[in-house]
XYZ file of C-alpha atoms in Angstrom:
702
model
C 19.828 9.415 39.530
C 20.932 5.799 39.554
C 22.561 4.604 36.336
C 23.295 0.917 35.843
C 25.260 -0.578 32.925
C 22.247 -2.112 31.229
C 22.262 -4.225 28.060
C 23.134 -3.604 24.422
C 20.071 -5.532 23.269
C 17.300 -4.880 22.540
C 17.885 -1.469 21.013
C 15.623 1.398 21.990
C 13.927 2.009 25.342
C 12.735 -1.205 27.012
C 10.570 -0.916 30.127
C 10.584 -4.005 32.401
C 8.237 -2.928 35.199
C 10.929 -1.436 37.437
C 12.925 0.761 35.087
C 14.019 1.240 31.500
C 16.994 0.021 29.494
C 18.250 2.415 26.805
C 20.440 1.282 23.890
C 21.420 3.144 20.717
C 23.857 2.406 17.886
C 26.468 4.895 16.686
C 29.856 4.010 15.307
C 30.656 7.635 14.508
C 30.017 8.965 18.036
C 32.749 9.875 20.459
C 30.220 10.299 23.239
C 26.420 9.807 23.521
C 24.135 11.465 26.047
C 20.647 10.258 26.949
C 18.484 13.292 27.654
C 15.416 12.867 29.875
C 12.970 15.656 29.114
C 10.678 17.308 31.635
C 7.417 19.115 31.002
C 8.907 22.437 32.128
C 11.355 22.305 29.208
C 14.379 21.235 31.241
C 16.347 18.070 30.613
C 18.593 15.728 32.580
C 21.558 14.311 30.669
C 23.037 10.874 31.340
C 26.142 9.810 29.469
C 25.910 6.302 28.056
C 29.347 5.066 29.050
C 28.861 1.373 28.316
C 29.501 0.314 24.725
C 29.291 -3.073 23.004
C 29.826 -3.288 19.239
C 29.163 0.470 18.988
C 25.879 0.180 20.892
C 25.826 2.601 23.852
C 23.565 1.534 26.701
C 22.435 2.071 30.290
C 19.621 0.966 32.620
C 17.821 3.599 34.689
C 15.730 2.310 37.608
C 12.465 4.154 38.139
C 12.113 5.507 34.595
C 8.488 4.773 33.758
C 6.263 4.712 30.647
C 5.418 8.175 29.400
C 8.948 9.494 29.973
C 10.089 11.634 27.044
C 13.703 11.375 25.947
C 16.203 11.941 23.141
C 19.912 11.621 22.403
C 22.758 14.069 21.892
C 25.761 12.769 19.991
C 29.227 14.236 20.365
C 31.419 13.441 17.392
C 32.831 14.711 14.098
C 30.936 17.220 11.997
C 32.646 16.777 8.624
C 30.037 16.549 5.838
C 32.697 16.076 3.150
C 33.683 12.866 4.997
C 30.088 11.776 5.559
C 29.910 12.762 9.263
C 27.184 15.078 10.599
C 27.335 14.657 14.398
C 26.197 17.730 16.316
C 25.501 17.680 20.052
C 23.287 20.762 19.744
C 20.676 18.626 17.998
C 18.309 16.527 20.103
C 17.861 13.275 18.195
C 14.957 10.865 18.052
C 15.644 7.260 18.989
C 15.463 5.186 15.761
C 13.851 2.435 17.876
C 11.372 4.674 19.723
C 8.055 2.846 20.246
C 6.214 6.176 20.440
C 6.925 9.796 19.524
C 5.475 12.884 21.216
C 4.807 16.314 19.757
C 5.674 17.718 16.357
C 8.524 19.644 14.775
C 8.474 23.421 15.063
C 10.308 24.178 11.848
C 13.166 26.651 12.026
C 16.888 26.883 11.543
C 17.386 25.218 14.932
C 16.603 21.714 13.605
C 19.180 21.928 10.827
C 22.853 21.058 11.174
C 23.974 24.105 9.188
C 23.080 27.792 8.926
C 20.729 28.738 6.107
C 22.943 31.626 4.978
C 26.179 29.678 5.534
C 25.539 26.031 4.567
C 29.160 25.005 5.188
C 29.138 26.215 8.789
C 28.025 23.983 11.655
C 24.855 25.211 13.380
C 25.060 25.071 17.186
C 21.539 26.343 17.881
C 19.768 23.993 20.301
C 17.005 22.044 18.541
C 15.379 20.566 21.668
C 12.599 23.174 22.099
C 11.564 22.620 18.485
C 11.780 18.813 18.272
C 9.542 15.809 18.586
C 10.649 13.522 21.384
C 10.863 9.773 21.905
C 8.632 8.185 24.575
C 9.114 5.190 26.864
C 6.183 2.786 26.312
C 4.663 0.036 28.432
C 4.718 -3.017 26.139
C 1.895 -4.833 27.962
C -1.494 -5.111 26.267
C -4.305 -7.562 26.931
C -4.741 -9.210 23.545
C -7.128 -11.775 25.001
C -7.691 -14.543 22.473
C -6.662 -12.421 19.466
C -5.569 -14.555 16.532
C -4.366 -13.490 13.079
C -7.043 -14.301 10.472
C -4.386 -15.731 8.104
C -6.714 -15.415 5.123
C -5.175 -17.259 2.153
C -4.360 -15.086 -0.832
C -6.978 -16.712 -3.054
C -9.694 -15.588 -0.628
C -8.214 -12.119 -0.034
C -9.811 -8.820 -1.041
C -7.583 -5.838 -0.235
C -8.887 -2.385 0.627
C -6.319 0.421 0.543
C -7.257 3.175 2.975
C -5.927 6.190 4.837
C -6.618 6.274 8.590
C -7.762 9.879 8.570
C -9.130 10.052 5.037
C -11.405 7.043 5.470
C -12.909 8.090 8.783
C -12.797 11.897 9.032
C -16.198 12.541 7.438
C -18.086 9.373 8.385
C -21.470 10.562 9.719
C -21.938 7.605 12.091
C -18.632 8.082 13.910
C -18.433 10.190 17.082
C -16.632 13.413 16.220
C -13.930 12.811 18.827
C -12.975 9.531 17.105
C -12.913 10.715 13.503
C -9.526 10.538 11.826
C -8.087 8.188 14.450
C -7.028 4.599 14.980
C -10.063 4.181 17.227
C -12.297 4.978 14.248
C -10.878 2.021 12.313
C -12.124 -0.326 15.006
C -15.564 1.284 15.232
C -18.541 -0.879 14.140
C -19.520 1.661 11.461
C -16.249 1.125 9.595
C -16.035 -2.600 10.228
C -19.609 -3.171 9.046
C -18.877 -1.311 5.809
C -15.745 -3.353 5.139
C -17.474 -6.625 5.941
C -20.448 -5.878 3.685
C -17.988 -5.052 0.898
C -16.304 -8.442 1.245
C -13.003 -6.920 2.370
C -10.673 -9.368 4.111
C -7.598 -7.146 4.513
C -7.300 -3.441 5.302
C -4.117 -2.060 3.734
C -3.315 1.133 5.634
C -1.325 3.938 4.085
C 1.702 4.837 6.253
C 1.126 4.765 10.001
C 4.790 4.782 10.987
C 5.626 8.101 12.646
C 6.168 10.596 9.855
C 7.029 14.268 9.502
C 5.222 17.139 7.839
C 7.821 18.589 5.480
C 9.169 22.067 6.203
C 8.336 23.172 2.647
C 4.715 22.019 2.891
C 4.188 23.597 6.317
C 5.465 26.919 4.968
C 2.903 26.605 2.157
C 0.077 25.921 4.617
C -0.129 22.257 3.552
C 0.636 18.910 5.205
C 2.209 15.620 4.211
C -1.174 13.892 4.155
C -0.129 10.564 2.658
C 2.678 10.045 5.185
C 5.464 8.685 2.969
C 8.020 10.604 5.028
C 8.927 8.268 7.883
C 11.091 9.245 10.853
C 10.178 6.415 13.250
C 9.888 2.830 12.033
C 8.647 1.426 15.363
C 6.149 4.127 16.413
C 2.531 4.564 15.257
C 1.959 8.099 13.979
C 0.899 10.190 16.956
C -1.530 12.481 15.100
C -3.870 9.533 14.488
C -4.518 8.999 18.196
C -7.865 10.310 19.420
C -6.261 11.349 22.709
C -2.694 11.789 24.004
C 0.706 11.042 22.476
C 2.690 9.675 25.420
C 2.091 6.084 24.360
C -1.701 6.304 24.023
C -1.296 5.982 20.242
C 0.231 2.532 20.740
C -2.676 1.362 22.877
C -5.235 2.767 20.455
C -3.611 1.143 17.435
C -3.565 -2.241 19.166
C -7.233 -1.892 20.098
C -8.102 -1.185 16.448
C -6.169 -4.254 15.252
C -7.904 -6.404 17.842
C -11.349 -5.178 16.750
C -10.575 -5.755 13.055
C -9.291 -9.250 13.786
C -12.524 -10.041 15.614
C -14.287 -9.234 12.337
C -11.816 -11.521 10.490
C -10.165 -8.552 8.751
C -6.382 -8.521 8.415
C -4.311 -5.356 8.873
C -1.533 -4.702 6.366
C 0.783 -1.708 6.686
C 2.179 0.370 3.834
C 5.795 0.759 4.994
C 8.516 3.122 3.782
C 11.909 1.566 4.502
C 13.571 3.076 1.454
C 14.255 6.572 2.837
C 13.665 8.817 5.858
C 12.305 12.297 6.484
C 15.790 13.810 6.857
C 16.058 14.581 3.138
C 19.290 15.366 1.325
C 22.375 17.360 2.380
C 20.142 20.389 2.925
C 17.635 18.464 5.047
C 17.166 18.633 8.832
C 19.069 16.662 11.474
C 16.395 14.710 13.332
C 17.792 11.260 14.084
C 19.860 9.001 11.820
C 21.840 11.829 10.234
C 23.109 12.995 13.611
C 23.652 9.503 15.033
C 25.744 7.997 12.243
C 25.112 9.483 8.826
C 27.464 7.222 6.866
C 26.078 4.028 8.407
C 22.430 4.809 7.647
C 22.481 6.471 4.206
C 23.813 5.791 0.731
C 26.316 8.545 0.022
C 27.886 9.550 -3.279
C 31.605 9.423 -3.954
C 31.644 12.944 -2.566
C 30.340 11.943 0.854
C 28.655 15.311 1.352
C 25.794 14.239 -0.911
C 23.210 11.438 -0.917
C 22.270 8.819 -3.485
C 18.577 9.235 -4.211
C 16.591 6.496 -5.959
C 13.357 7.474 -4.195
C 12.902 11.066 -5.317
C 12.850 12.202 -1.685
C 16.458 13.244 -1.125
C 18.027 10.127 0.378
C 18.044 6.335 0.315
C 18.812 4.030 3.222
C 22.036 2.031 2.916
C 20.727 -1.480 2.341
C 24.163 -3.099 2.595
C 24.664 -1.779 6.128
C 24.104 -4.527 8.726
C 22.720 -1.921 11.134
C 20.128 -0.696 8.625
C 19.143 -4.262 7.811
C 18.880 -5.086 11.514
C 16.709 -2.021 12.120
C 14.330 -2.916 9.291
C 14.008 -6.549 10.345
C 13.579 -5.567 14.013
C 10.876 -3.107 12.943
C 9.016 -5.704 10.869
C 9.114 -8.256 13.687
C 7.949 -5.601 16.169
C 4.859 -4.830 14.121
C 4.025 -8.524 13.714
C 4.754 -9.777 17.233
C 3.948 -6.719 19.379
C 1.349 -4.927 17.259
C -0.222 -8.063 15.648
C -0.304 -6.774 12.054
C -0.708 -9.330 9.286
C 1.581 -8.121 6.537
C 3.278 -5.261 4.757
C 3.186 -3.416 1.467
C 6.691 -2.088 0.757
C 6.793 1.367 -0.834
C 9.301 1.687 -3.714
C 10.496 -1.820 -2.947
C 13.032 -1.822 -5.783
C 15.144 0.512 -3.629
C 15.319 -2.186 -0.941
C 17.046 -4.406 -3.502
C 19.747 -1.882 -4.333
C 22.867 -3.024 -2.496
C 25.121 -1.059 -4.783
C 23.542 0.424 -7.903
C 21.737 -2.338 -9.738
C 18.453 -3.790 -8.573
C 19.366 -7.253 -7.273
C 16.454 -9.363 -6.139
C 18.848 -11.618 -4.206
C 20.130 -8.749 -2.094
C 20.698 -9.152 1.626
C 17.302 -7.748 2.532
C 15.406 -10.443 0.648
C 17.714 -13.129 2.041
C 16.928 -11.948 5.571
C 13.182 -11.907 4.940
C 13.281 -15.371 3.376
C 14.901 -16.991 6.423
C 13.101 -15.016 9.122
C 10.628 -17.305 10.945
C 8.291 -14.400 11.747
C 8.383 -12.013 8.794
C 8.415 -14.736 6.136
C 5.032 -15.984 7.358
C 3.008 -12.785 6.829
C 1.779 -11.171 3.623
C 4.606 -9.411 1.753
C 3.544 -7.067 -1.038
C 6.032 -5.100 -3.142
C 5.521 -1.855 -4.977
C 7.995 -3.156 -7.569
C 9.531 0.082 -8.813
C 11.508 3.154 -7.777
C 12.785 6.211 -9.664
C 16.349 4.948 -10.153
C 17.834 3.452 -13.305
C 16.342 0.038 -13.999
C 13.833 0.593 -11.224
C 10.716 -0.870 -12.911
C 10.837 -4.458 -11.663
C 7.281 -5.805 -12.044
C 7.525 -9.593 -12.130
C 11.087 -9.769 -10.815
C 10.644 -10.185 -7.069
C 11.410 -13.455 -5.241
C 8.801 -16.229 -5.039
C 7.787 -15.380 -1.459
C 6.507 -11.980 -2.584
C 3.379 -10.644 -4.244
C 3.465 -7.426 -6.275
C 1.322 -4.453 -7.115
C 0.820 -5.252 -10.788
C 1.237 -1.928 -12.556
C 0.918 -3.675 -15.912
C -2.548 -4.893 -14.929
C -3.615 -1.323 -14.095
C -2.282 0.070 -17.372
C -3.720 -2.657 -19.600
C -7.207 -2.605 -18.094
C -7.305 1.174 -18.393
C -6.178 0.962 -22.012
C -8.839 -1.602 -22.873
C -11.760 0.363 -21.485
C -10.615 3.698 -22.921
C -10.500 2.088 -26.362
C -6.802 1.729 -27.145
C -5.897 -0.452 -30.119
C -4.113 -3.818 -29.899
C -4.845 -4.452 -26.240
C -6.706 -7.771 -26.363
C -3.684 -10.084 -26.164
C -2.143 -8.365 -23.160
C -5.556 -7.942 -21.540
C -6.036 -11.711 -21.758
C -2.788 -12.229 -19.855
C -3.711 -9.709 -17.161
C -7.236 -11.133 -16.772
C -5.844 -14.621 -16.180
C -3.203 -13.757 -13.586
C -0.225 -12.501 -15.650
C 1.511 -15.823 -16.177
C 4.074 -14.020 -18.364
C 5.274 -12.214 -15.238
C 4.983 -14.814 -12.495
C 4.922 -18.374 -13.814
C 8.601 -18.776 -14.716
C 9.865 -18.376 -11.129
C 7.333 -20.734 -9.600
C 4.814 -18.139 -8.496
C 1.082 -18.384 -9.082
C -1.710 -16.008 -10.128
C -1.942 -14.887 -6.504
C 1.412 -13.105 -6.878
C -0.464 -10.443 -8.834
C -2.109 -7.722 -6.744
C -4.591 -6.364 -9.272
C -5.780 -2.771 -9.122
C -7.061 -0.104 -11.463
C -6.774 2.780 -8.980
C -4.867 3.440 -5.774
C -3.930 6.414 -3.592
C -1.457 7.619 -6.241
C -3.345 8.876 -9.293
C -6.956 9.483 -10.220
C -9.790 8.035 -8.180
C -12.156 5.739 -10.092
C -14.610 8.605 -10.603
C -11.886 10.922 -11.854
C -10.428 8.215 -14.112
C -13.602 8.379 -16.202
C -14.115 12.146 -15.801
C -10.752 13.791 -16.551
C -8.190 13.578 -19.326
C -5.923 16.091 -17.587
C -4.804 16.375 -13.972
C -5.994 19.292 -11.829
C -3.258 19.699 -9.208
C -3.139 23.469 -8.818
C -4.041 23.207 -5.113
C -0.672 21.520 -4.498
C 1.159 24.785 -5.115
C 3.434 23.495 -7.884
C 1.661 25.049 -10.891
C 0.229 21.668 -11.886
C 3.713 20.291 -12.620
C 3.495 17.493 -10.030
C 1.712 14.186 -10.490
C 1.550 11.808 -13.439
C 0.656 13.404 -16.777
C -0.019 10.136 -18.642
C -2.953 8.670 -16.737
C -4.499 6.417 -19.399
C -7.804 8.013 -18.469
C -10.796 9.005 -20.602
C -13.347 11.643 -19.667
C -16.176 10.084 -21.726
C -16.393 13.149 -23.941
C -16.519 16.021 -21.452
C -13.731 17.221 -19.175
C -14.641 17.400 -15.491
C -18.026 17.583 -13.836
C -21.143 17.737 -16.011
C -24.936 17.541 -15.867
C -25.223 15.793 -19.242
C -27.239 12.623 -18.484
C -25.679 10.664 -21.363
C -22.146 11.419 -20.172
C -23.077 10.572 -16.593
C -24.618 7.265 -17.672
C -21.510 6.347 -19.682
C -19.232 7.228 -16.769
C -21.309 5.097 -14.410
C -21.092 2.203 -16.873
C -17.317 2.617 -17.168
C -16.945 2.516 -13.384
C -18.978 -0.690 -13.318
C -16.738 -2.061 -16.080
C -13.581 -1.406 -14.073
C -15.088 -2.846 -10.895
C -16.384 -5.969 -12.612
C -13.126 -6.568 -14.473
C -11.170 -6.313 -11.229
C -13.351 -8.865 -9.442
C -13.421 -11.274 -12.393
C -9.619 -11.299 -12.812
C -7.343 -14.026 -11.469
C -5.046 -12.722 -8.749
C -5.780 -10.633 -5.655
C -8.103 -7.621 -6.120
C -7.401 -4.320 -4.381
C -9.956 -1.539 -3.996
C -9.035 2.052 -3.199
C -11.063 3.594 -0.402
C -14.161 5.423 -1.542
C -14.043 4.121 -5.107
C -16.928 1.823 -4.228
C -19.177 4.885 -4.177
C -17.357 7.046 -6.756
C -15.506 9.547 -4.590
C -13.775 12.392 -6.419
C -10.709 14.538 -5.808
C -11.759 17.073 -8.440
C -9.160 15.757 -10.876
C -6.229 16.020 -8.451
C -4.102 12.929 -9.112
C -1.424 13.658 -6.502
C -3.270 14.606 -3.305
C -0.257 13.813 -1.095
C -0.438 17.223 0.585
C -4.214 17.703 0.736
C -5.177 16.958 4.337
C -8.686 18.296 3.825
C -12.048 17.455 2.276
C -10.512 17.282 -1.188
C -8.815 13.991 -0.243
C -11.006 12.769 2.615
C -13.678 10.216 1.751
C -17.116 11.829 1.526
C -19.608 9.155 2.484
C -22.847 9.007 0.467
C -26.258 9.664 1.939
C -28.417 6.567 1.663
C -27.956 3.725 -0.817
C -25.473 4.103 -3.643
C -25.829 2.067 -6.849
C -22.085 1.658 -7.437
C -21.618 0.527 -3.843
C -24.352 -2.082 -4.282
C -22.772 -3.271 -7.535
C -19.302 -3.498 -5.952
C -20.751 -5.637 -3.159
C -22.441 -7.863 -5.732
C -19.200 -8.390 -7.645
C -17.245 -9.097 -4.449
C -19.820 -11.711 -3.421
C -19.760 -13.300 -6.887
C -16.007 -13.667 -6.582
C -16.261 -14.995 -3.026
C -18.832 -17.630 -3.955
C -17.080 -18.972 -7.054
C -13.550 -20.404 -6.911
C -13.289 -20.277 -10.698
C -12.526 -16.548 -10.313
C -9.813 -17.063 -7.686
C -7.815 -20.030 -8.892
C -4.571 -20.868 -7.137
C -2.948 -22.120 -10.324
C -2.661 -20.789 -13.841
C -4.943 -21.990 -16.616
C -3.595 -24.795 -18.805
C -5.559 -23.963 -21.949
C -6.476 -27.613 -22.340
C -8.694 -30.237 -20.634
C -7.569 -31.083 -17.112
C -6.817 -34.742 -16.415
C -9.017 -36.416 -13.846
C -11.892 -33.969 -14.193
C -14.014 -36.043 -16.636
C -14.589 -32.917 -18.697
C -13.481 -32.817 -22.328
C -13.602 -29.036 -22.465
C -10.545 -26.897 -21.881
C -10.274 -25.063 -18.549
C -10.396 -21.785 -20.505
C -11.355 -20.826 -24.054
C -11.390 -17.548 -25.993
C -13.961 -16.585 -28.611
C -14.603 -13.800 -31.071
C -17.961 -12.028 -30.790
C -19.109 -14.318 -33.636
C -18.603 -17.333 -31.353
C -15.521 -18.699 -33.115
C -12.397 -19.636 -31.189
C -9.808 -16.860 -31.314
C -6.948 -17.306 -33.791
C -3.735 -15.294 -33.950
C -5.062 -12.793 -36.518
C -7.989 -12.094 -34.180
C -5.590 -11.231 -31.346
C -3.464 -9.032 -33.607
C -6.302 -7.069 -35.252
C -5.734 -3.417 -34.417
C -9.415 -2.544 -34.165
C -10.452 -5.590 -32.117
C -11.838 -4.518 -28.743
C -14.247 -7.361 -27.974
C -14.041 -11.016 -27.002
C -15.680 -13.748 -24.934
C -13.936 -15.879 -22.302
C -15.177 -19.310 -21.191
C -14.151 -20.347 -17.662
C -14.736 -24.041 -17.025
C -15.824 -24.587 -13.433
C -15.495 -28.350 -13.863
C -11.790 -28.063 -14.718
C -10.267 -26.451 -11.627
C -7.109 -28.493 -11.180
C -6.159 -27.639 -7.607
C -7.548 -29.595 -4.637
C -9.673 -28.123 -1.864
C -8.579 -27.649 1.732
C -9.324 -31.297 2.537
C -7.911 -32.712 -0.674
C -11.254 -32.935 -2.459
C -11.510 -31.843 -6.086
C -12.910 -28.359 -6.495
C -15.698 -27.848 -8.979
C -17.788 -24.805 -9.687
C -20.300 -23.325 -12.074
C -18.938 -22.318 -15.466
C -19.002 -18.741 -16.702
C -18.893 -16.895 -20.000
C -17.463 -13.377 -19.796
C -18.278 -11.070 -22.699
C -16.267 -7.860 -23.076
C -17.236 -5.087 -25.492
C -14.796 -2.195 -25.104
C -15.648 -0.729 -28.509
C -17.615 2.530 -28.978
C -20.441 0.705 -30.776
C -22.901 -2.028 -29.757
C -21.780 -5.484 -30.867
C -23.796 -8.651 -31.369
C -22.237 -11.623 -29.565
C -22.975 -15.267 -30.336
C -23.053 -17.657 -27.376
C -20.508 -20.369 -28.297
C -21.814 -23.836 -29.042
C -20.422 -26.996 -27.408
C -19.645 -25.156 -24.144
C -23.016 -25.415 -22.473
C -26.600 -25.614 -23.626
C -28.201 -23.062 -21.344
C -26.867 -20.042 -19.505
C -28.289 -17.389 -17.225
C -27.362 -13.725 -17.462
C -26.116 -12.571 -14.034
C -24.147 -9.367 -14.727
C -24.718 -6.680 -17.343
C -22.866 -3.404 -16.770
C -25.087 -1.681 -19.343
C -27.954 -2.122 -16.908
C -28.481 0.823 -14.559
C -27.619 -1.301 -11.527
C -25.222 -3.636 -13.339
C -27.445 -6.571 -12.453
C -30.524 -7.656 -14.428
C -33.784 -8.146 -12.545
C -33.848 -11.550 -10.859
C -33.944 -14.107 -12.212
C -31.784 -13.059 -15.143
C -32.911 -14.090 -18.630
C -31.983 -17.549 -19.907
C -29.662 -17.786 -22.900
C -29.003 -20.850 -25.079
C -25.959 -21.896 -27.085
C -26.024 -20.177 -30.468
C -28.236 -17.327 -29.251
C -27.280 -13.793 -30.135
C -26.859 -11.078 -27.507
C -26.345 -7.409 -28.273
C -23.893 -5.849 -25.861
C -24.084 -2.079 -25.494
C -20.998 -0.079 -26.325
C -18.377 -0.272 -23.560
C -20.106 -2.916 -21.502
C -19.476 -6.298 -19.938
C -21.832 -9.238 -19.562
C -21.456 -12.375 -17.437
C -23.343 -15.594 -18.168
C -23.461 -18.440 -15.640
C -23.979 -22.172 -16.242
C -24.650 -24.424 -13.238
C -22.132 -27.204 -12.642
């Protein structure tokens, strides 16, 4: 076999049409072998003799796409000093563009013996390991262009590749659960009709099914257990795993872009699947443990701010390079449009404190590629001081956990929620205005993959996680949910009607709020997980989306609300409300006004009243201060939003001096949420009785 010196950059396996360049970083290694794997189980080892700045490299002519490979690292095995090199362990390439196979769990893939954890384990892991794959980078993107939908026009839809598509009746069975299914017309048509502009995919980086879960007969369904930051997860390919998964993912992105739908990836750069000191040796741990992970003062153990056993070392230049290289790869080579960063507070931890000016955020800010896509933070982790909602840099948007909690509290009838609800409804200026951000920094959601579905939020007070095998100890116990009077499923028509109304309330509130709305897959037609609020290991029909037969009233209502938001810029302002008339608009009314149900403007005692659960909000469509795309002044219809979250019907007075005549366009107390067209006319001073726990929207033409 010919072996040429090759290049130290780029890292990973780079095919150029005639051969492949291999490059891998390890400062701890004394010697690194590249192992080319054959289908008969044999391997050919090539020592990487060239080294530049601790990057070992070589170029092998004739090595083609589809070639499986791994690394063996010869070096110190001294866990108490932070070193875990072991040449008996075949290691995945951290920069692998594709991964083949799965892990056959056994003692062989661990660096120690189960009965003697201090003794090095020299059992060969190769027959039990996943392997890296050389990939052909070429793909005919044609005239593919990123949609670049501005945030104020964005509607996010969080979905799981397999969960969304596995049970869809209009998908060919061989495509279900795959990347190809995402690009199928049946899925795209559903998303388009729902007004979705961005598909936020739960993890598609190559991940690992945990040893513990496999032994229990379960799987890591959610995928927050990454082992390869450059490779699409191979189990989501409809055929093959020798690079076919890369091709199929790109085809799905191309099809979604043709429908003007962006693709955003949920990424997990805070930890890896190698776990703590008792975890397996799969890649980073065997390459250079101390360079990749945050270790304690006793270097045998790992700092863990993620609850998964380890945390990546964010002050390591090699970790930072790997993350930035990964992000650029997914944007430039895979054409994705943005990222949602899991447990993003961990990315800010250079030492112990959460520092929003850490190196990672500096690198993102100055990067000409990554800084131009959508960047969404899950702004918390499990470490001390980890809840950082509102504290990320101006370039970032955030999952607004305070929005979720406040909206849930309002509709379940908690006291003293009106003041905070007003802030959340109008874009959370208390969180984002001080650092120059706008309402669009707030990603609003009431449900997501983690927690109850929308149906279960109004059907269960207590979680039902027994299927997870942890005696119902896992998952959040404080869900801010309300079962409407009966726990779990019921045939009581009154309870069912109330639950349907509550789901309409949550959906309408989400679409009427300033900021960026995010739907969780299947909530648009009330999918259930039977009360399981932590279905991370349920790769089965419990967690998969069960598509309804025929028309679904909640689905129709969700579409209506999405279209109302799309058609009216007053619901998706790019700037915060002023609370006063806007200069240059020739309108003496304030851009927003708040009223009691009696039609009087809200005073401080009204906000502070413990029993107050109702109010009206006037949104002035003639007082939108920001200019349009061509510099013209934006104007819109005006709206009056009436919220009654109390357990009794309340009579509302339509405020005077804010419009003579209105038309009722939304009423969540109605069976369909929408009154028969045309909706009844309402005049200033008229009285409307809102049903208990309902929401009404009145519209006044500009």
